Amino acid sequence: MKDIKKGYLYLLMVVGFILSAQLLNAQDTIILKNNEEVSAKVLVVGISNITYKKFENLNGPSYEITKDDVLKITYENGRDEFFLQDSNTPNNTSKNTVDPSINLIYKGTADADHFYNKKWPLWITFGGTVVFLPVGLAAGLISGIVTPKIEVLIPNQQLLNSPAYYDAFMKRSKQRKWGKVGKGLVLGIGVNVLAFIVLSN
């Protein structure tokens, strides 16, 4: 029985260590207006350029990208900074004119941040993990894979006709859902470790 407990504690510690390492090494994400994502460590947000290092090579060279090409930065703490330009701004040249689809990508992402607040992925993963770690992992995986029912969340149903808006809303909703799954897993493991320590004494 002691061997089983030790094995279970070891498994919890390994998973917890991996998750903690990932959280500690959280990265900034630069999302370009063509929807491409760059994993980075943002160094400077200047007047017209953003300076960053590639996350996979933090000791390597610094890179610059113009703000005109960037939709937003999602920082490691979860905060978003948008760089959408207003195409109606005076003296806005044709080079800087924002394509209508870009506005819809921005709106879809922002609306998902505001309207997708489902808590069930967190609680299902947390509950399953508290009961038994593999159950929590399975519950989290299933919760994350299930496609969000975003149609009922979109405030303006006419926007469903826009693939750019729909795809942006869906992508951000999935990111938020996986984030809740991760939080549920970490919380569940924490409760299990704490319970094991208390029961072992």
mmCIF file of C-alpha atoms in Angstrom:
data_model
loop_
_atom_site.group_PDB
_atom_site.id
_atom_site.type_symbol
_atom_site.label_atom_id
_atom_site.label_comp_id
_atom_site.label_asym_id
_atom_site.label_seq_id
_atom_site.Cartn_x
_atom_site.Cartn_y
_atom_site.Cartn_z
ATOM 1 C CA MET A 1 0.000 0.000 0.000
ATOM 2 C CA LYS A 2 2.873 2.349 0.831
ATOM 3 C CA ASP A 3 4.445 1.661 -2.563
ATOM 4 C CA ILE A 4 1.192 2.598 -4.296
ATOM 5 C CA LYS A 5 0.992 5.841 -2.309
ATOM 6 C CA LYS A 6 4.608 6.659 -3.096
ATOM 7 C CA GLY A 7 4.057 5.956 -6.777
ATOM 8 C CA TYR A 8 0.960 8.131 -6.860
ATOM 9 C CA LEU A 9 2.750 10.975 -5.053
ATOM 10 C CA TYR A 10 5.681 10.681 -7.440
ATOM 11 C CA LEU A 11 3.337 10.891 -10.430
ATOM 12 C CA LEU A 12 1.608 13.946 -8.946
ATOM 13 C CA MET A 13 4.940 15.631 -8.284
ATOM 14 C CA VAL A 14 6.200 14.973 -11.821
ATOM 15 C CA VAL A 15 3.023 16.326 -13.434
ATOM 16 C CA GLY A 16 2.998 19.274 -11.046
ATOM 17 C CA PHE A 17 6.649 20.014 -11.814
ATOM 18 C CA ILE A 18 6.017 19.939 -15.564
ATOM 19 C CA LEU A 19 3.000 22.219 -15.267
ATOM 20 C CA SER A 20 4.851 24.586 -12.941
ATOM 21 C CA ALA A 21 7.801 24.754 -15.319
ATOM 22 C CA GLN A 22 5.461 25.606 -18.170
ATOM 23 C CA LEU A 23 3.753 28.303 -16.130
ATOM 24 C CA LEU A 24 7.067 29.789 -15.003
ATOM 25 C CA ASN A 25 8.322 29.858 -18.580
ATOM 26 C CA ALA A 26 5.162 31.449 -19.921
ATOM 27 C CA GLN A 27 5.758 33.340 -23.098
ATOM 28 C CA ASP A 28 4.446 36.431 -24.808
ATOM 29 C CA THR A 29 2.572 35.821 -28.043
ATOM 30 C CA ILE A 30 2.635 38.325 -30.898
ATOM 31 C CA ILE A 31 -0.391 37.835 -33.144
ATOM 32 C CA LEU A 32 0.057 39.318 -36.594
ATOM 33 C CA LYS A 33 -2.743 40.726 -38.729
ATOM 34 C CA ASN A 34 -2.480 37.695 -41.027
ATOM 35 C CA ASN A 35 -3.347 35.592 -37.912
ATOM 36 C CA GLU A 36 0.191 34.168 -37.644
ATOM 37 C CA GLU A 37 1.448 33.759 -34.056
ATOM 38 C CA VAL A 38 5.016 34.411 -32.897
ATOM 39 C CA SER A 39 6.178 32.976 -29.552
ATOM 40 C CA ALA A 40 8.381 35.668 -28.095
ATOM 41 C CA LYS A 41 9.669 37.675 -25.172
ATOM 42 C CA VAL A 42 8.678 41.272 -25.902
ATOM 43 C CA LEU A 43 11.460 43.689 -24.985
ATOM 44 C CA VAL A 44 10.249 47.094 -26.176
ATOM 45 C CA VAL A 45 6.990 48.423 -27.576
ATOM 46 C CA GLY A 46 8.126 51.575 -29.340
ATOM 47 C CA ILE A 47 6.323 54.273 -31.270
ATOM 48 C CA SER A 48 6.302 52.362 -34.545
ATOM 49 C CA ASN A 49 8.166 49.089 -33.882
ATOM 50 C CA ILE A 50 8.085 46.188 -31.438
ATOM 51 C CA THR A 51 11.396 44.635 -30.377
ATOM 52 C CA TYR A 52 11.396 41.026 -29.220
ATOM 53 C CA LYS A 53 13.416 37.857 -28.853
ATOM 54 C CA LYS A 54 12.213 34.505 -30.147
ATOM 55 C CA PHE A 55 11.033 32.445 -27.195
ATOM 56 C CA GLU A 56 12.921 29.365 -28.318
ATOM 57 C CA ASN A 57 16.171 31.372 -28.398
ATOM 58 C CA LEU A 58 16.059 33.985 -25.633
ATOM 59 C CA ASN A 59 19.840 34.356 -25.693
ATOM 60 C CA GLY A 60 19.826 34.946 -29.439
ATOM 61 C CA PRO A 61 19.414 38.119 -31.488
ATOM 62 C CA SER A 62 16.625 40.647 -31.067
ATOM 63 C CA TYR A 63 14.073 41.153 -33.827
ATOM 64 C CA GLU A 64 11.879 44.092 -34.797
ATOM 65 C CA ILE A 65 8.439 44.167 -36.360
ATOM 66 C CA THR A 66 6.332 47.180 -37.281
ATOM 67 C CA LYS A 67 3.151 47.830 -35.327
ATOM 68 C CA ASP A 68 1.313 48.065 -38.650
ATOM 69 C CA ASP A 69 1.729 44.279 -39.012
ATOM 70 C CA VAL A 70 0.611 43.414 -35.468
ATOM 71 C CA LEU A 71 -2.968 42.788 -34.325
ATOM 72 C CA LYS A 72 -2.156 42.296 -30.642
ATOM 73 C CA ILE A 73 0.313 41.011 -28.074
ATOM 74 C CA THR A 74 -0.845 38.530 -25.447
ATOM 75 C CA TYR A 75 1.605 38.886 -22.576
ATOM 76 C CA GLU A 76 2.657 36.025 -20.294
ATOM 77 C CA ASN A 77 0.318 37.285 -17.562
ATOM 78 C CA GLY A 78 -2.661 36.978 -19.932
ATOM 79 C CA ARG A 79 -3.056 40.707 -20.627
ATOM 80 C CA ASP A 80 -3.820 41.664 -24.230
ATOM 81 C CA GLU A 81 -2.557 44.805 -25.952
ATOM 82 C CA PHE A 82 -4.215 45.558 -29.292
ATOM 83 C CA PHE A 83 -2.627 47.539 -32.130
ATOM 84 C CA LEU A 84 -5.553 47.838 -34.510
ATOM 85 C CA GLN A 85 -5.450 51.028 -36.522
ATOM 86 C CA ASP A 86 -8.538 53.013 -37.317
ATOM 87 C CA SER A 87 -8.875 53.257 -41.091
ATOM 88 C CA ASN A 88 -10.841 56.510 -40.631
ATOM 89 C CA THR A 89 -7.980 58.268 -38.866
ATOM 90 C CA PRO A 90 -6.952 61.480 -40.696
ATOM 91 C CA ASN A 91 -3.744 61.294 -42.729
ATOM 92 C CA ASN A 92 -3.980 57.510 -42.793
ATOM 93 C CA THR A 93 -2.173 56.420 -45.932
ATOM 94 C CA SER A 94 -3.317 53.604 -48.171
ATOM 95 C CA LYS A 95 -0.414 51.516 -46.864
ATOM 96 C CA ASN A 96 -1.846 51.685 -43.343
ATOM 97 C CA THR A 97 -5.488 51.167 -44.283
ATOM 98 C CA VAL A 98 -6.856 48.223 -42.323
ATOM 99 C CA ASP A 99 -8.582 45.580 -44.386
ATOM 100 C CA PRO A 100 -12.210 45.048 -43.254
ATOM 101 C CA SER A 101 -11.458 41.413 -42.452
ATOM 102 C CA ILE A 102 -8.807 42.560 -39.973
ATOM 103 C CA ASN A 103 -11.418 44.589 -38.124
ATOM 104 C CA LEU A 104 -13.551 41.468 -37.933
ATOM 105 C CA ILE A 105 -10.625 39.400 -36.624
ATOM 106 C CA TYR A 106 -10.047 42.006 -33.927
ATOM 107 C CA LYS A 107 -13.752 42.136 -33.048
ATOM 108 C CA GLY A 108 -14.041 38.351 -32.948
ATOM 109 C CA THR A 109 -11.054 38.062 -30.609
ATOM 110 C CA ALA A 110 -12.241 40.886 -28.355
ATOM 111 C CA ASP A 111 -15.814 39.535 -28.225
ATOM 112 C CA ALA A 112 -14.556 36.075 -27.245
ATOM 113 C CA ASP A 113 -12.536 37.623 -24.403
ATOM 114 C CA HIS A 114 -15.678 39.361 -23.202
ATOM 115 C CA PHE A 115 -18.428 36.805 -23.815
ATOM 116 C CA TYR A 116 -16.770 33.379 -23.442
ATOM 117 C CA ASN A 117 -16.856 32.936 -19.674
ATOM 118 C CA LYS A 118 -17.752 29.260 -19.334
ATOM 119 C CA LYS A 119 -16.426 27.831 -16.062
ATOM 120 C CA TRP A 120 -17.342 24.161 -16.569
ATOM 121 C CA PRO A 121 -14.017 23.096 -18.180
ATOM 122 C CA LEU A 122 -12.218 24.300 -15.043
ATOM 123 C CA TRP A 123 -14.566 22.598 -12.568
ATOM 124 C CA ILE A 124 -14.868 19.299 -14.477
ATOM 125 C CA THR A 125 -11.075 19.042 -14.744
ATOM 126 C CA PHE A 126 -10.595 20.087 -11.123
ATOM 127 C CA GLY A 127 -13.204 17.619 -9.824
ATOM 128 C CA GLY A 128 -11.852 14.744 -11.894
ATOM 129 C CA THR A 129 -8.277 15.451 -10.807
ATOM 130 C CA VAL A 130 -9.254 15.535 -7.121
ATOM 131 C CA VAL A 131 -10.975 12.136 -7.496
ATOM 132 C CA PHE A 132 -8.144 10.507 -9.485
ATOM 133 C CA LEU A 133 -5.449 12.123 -11.640
ATOM 134 C CA PRO A 134 -6.086 10.066 -14.806
ATOM 135 C CA VAL A 135 -9.799 10.926 -14.548
ATOM 136 C CA GLY A 136 -8.893 14.614 -14.379
ATOM 137 C CA LEU A 137 -6.541 14.312 -17.344
ATOM 138 C CA ALA A 138 -9.229 12.553 -19.375
ATOM 139 C CA ALA A 139 -11.905 15.067 -18.339
ATOM 140 C CA GLY A 140 -9.627 17.973 -19.201
ATOM 141 C CA LEU A 141 -8.702 16.500 -22.570
ATOM 142 C CA ILE A 142 -12.330 15.875 -23.499
ATOM 143 C CA SER A 143 -13.379 19.324 -22.239
ATOM 144 C CA GLY A 144 -10.663 20.991 -24.299
ATOM 145 C CA ILE A 145 -11.390 19.052 -27.477
ATOM 146 C CA VAL A 146 -15.161 19.612 -27.468
ATOM 147 C CA THR A 147 -15.950 22.485 -29.839
ATOM 148 C CA PRO A 148 -17.327 25.503 -27.948
ATOM 149 C CA LYS A 149 -20.958 26.376 -28.708
ATOM 150 C CA ILE A 150 -20.147 29.940 -29.595
ATOM 151 C CA GLU A 151 -23.208 30.621 -31.751
ATOM 152 C CA VAL A 152 -25.289 31.327 -28.645
ATOM 153 C CA LEU A 153 -22.596 33.640 -27.263
ATOM 154 C CA ILE A 154 -22.122 35.916 -30.271
ATOM 155 C CA PRO A 155 -24.119 39.079 -29.542
ATOM 156 C CA ASN A 156 -24.607 40.085 -33.179
ATOM 157 C CA GLN A 157 -25.833 37.023 -35.061
ATOM 158 C CA GLN A 158 -25.197 38.711 -38.416
ATOM 159 C CA LEU A 159 -21.487 38.399 -37.710
ATOM 160 C CA LEU A 160 -21.845 34.620 -38.046
ATOM 161 C CA ASN A 161 -21.836 35.229 -41.799
ATOM 162 C CA SER A 162 -18.246 36.458 -41.576
ATOM 163 C CA PRO A 163 -15.678 33.613 -41.621
ATOM 164 C CA ALA A 164 -12.980 35.997 -40.328
ATOM 165 C CA TYR A 165 -15.030 36.990 -37.277
ATOM 166 C CA TYR A 166 -16.260 33.457 -36.605
ATOM 167 C CA ASP A 167 -12.779 31.924 -36.877
ATOM 168 C CA ALA A 168 -11.264 34.580 -34.592
ATOM 169 C CA PHE A 169 -14.035 34.152 -32.000
ATOM 170 C CA MET A 170 -13.702 30.347 -32.142
ATOM 171 C CA LYS A 171 -9.891 30.387 -31.897
ATOM 172 C CA ARG A 172 -9.879 32.690 -28.874
ATOM 173 C CA SER A 173 -12.700 30.720 -27.204
ATOM 174 C CA LYS A 174 -10.667 27.521 -27.557
ATOM 175 C CA GLN A 175 -7.615 29.236 -26.071
ATOM 176 C CA ARG A 176 -9.669 30.413 -23.105
ATOM 177 C CA LYS A 177 -11.176 26.943 -22.650
ATOM 178 C CA TRP A 178 -7.754 25.220 -22.630
ATOM 179 C CA GLY A 179 -6.570 27.843 -20.136
ATOM 180 C CA LYS A 180 -9.414 26.891 -17.792
ATOM 181 C CA VAL A 181 -8.582 23.192 -18.236
ATOM 182 C CA GLY A 182 -4.967 23.907 -17.257
ATOM 183 C CA LYS A 183 -6.042 25.861 -14.174
ATOM 184 C CA GLY A 184 -8.389 23.053 -13.127
ATOM 185 C CA LEU A 185 -5.595 20.499 -13.471
ATOM 186 C CA VAL A 186 -3.114 22.571 -11.457
ATOM 187 C CA LEU A 187 -5.673 23.247 -8.712
ATOM 188 C CA GLY A 188 -6.692 19.576 -8.557
ATOM 189 C CA ILE A 189 -3.086 18.398 -8.290
ATOM 190 C CA GLY A 190 -2.454 20.988 -5.592
ATOM 191 C CA VAL A 191 -5.409 19.741 -3.553
ATOM 192 C CA ASN A 192 -4.275 16.123 -3.966
ATOM 193 C CA VAL A 193 -0.704 16.883 -2.897
ATOM 194 C CA LEU A 194 -1.958 18.831 0.109
ATOM 195 C CA ALA A 195 -4.366 16.028 1.086
ATOM 196 C CA PHE A 196 -1.601 13.419 0.714
ATOM 197 C CA ILE A 197 0.745 15.426 2.947
ATOM 198 C CA VAL A 198 -1.952 15.903 5.609
ATOM 199 C CA LEU A 199 -2.988 12.226 5.549
ATOM 200 C CA SER A 200 0.615 11.012 5.659
ATOM 201 C CA ASN A 201 1.317 12.846 8.922
#
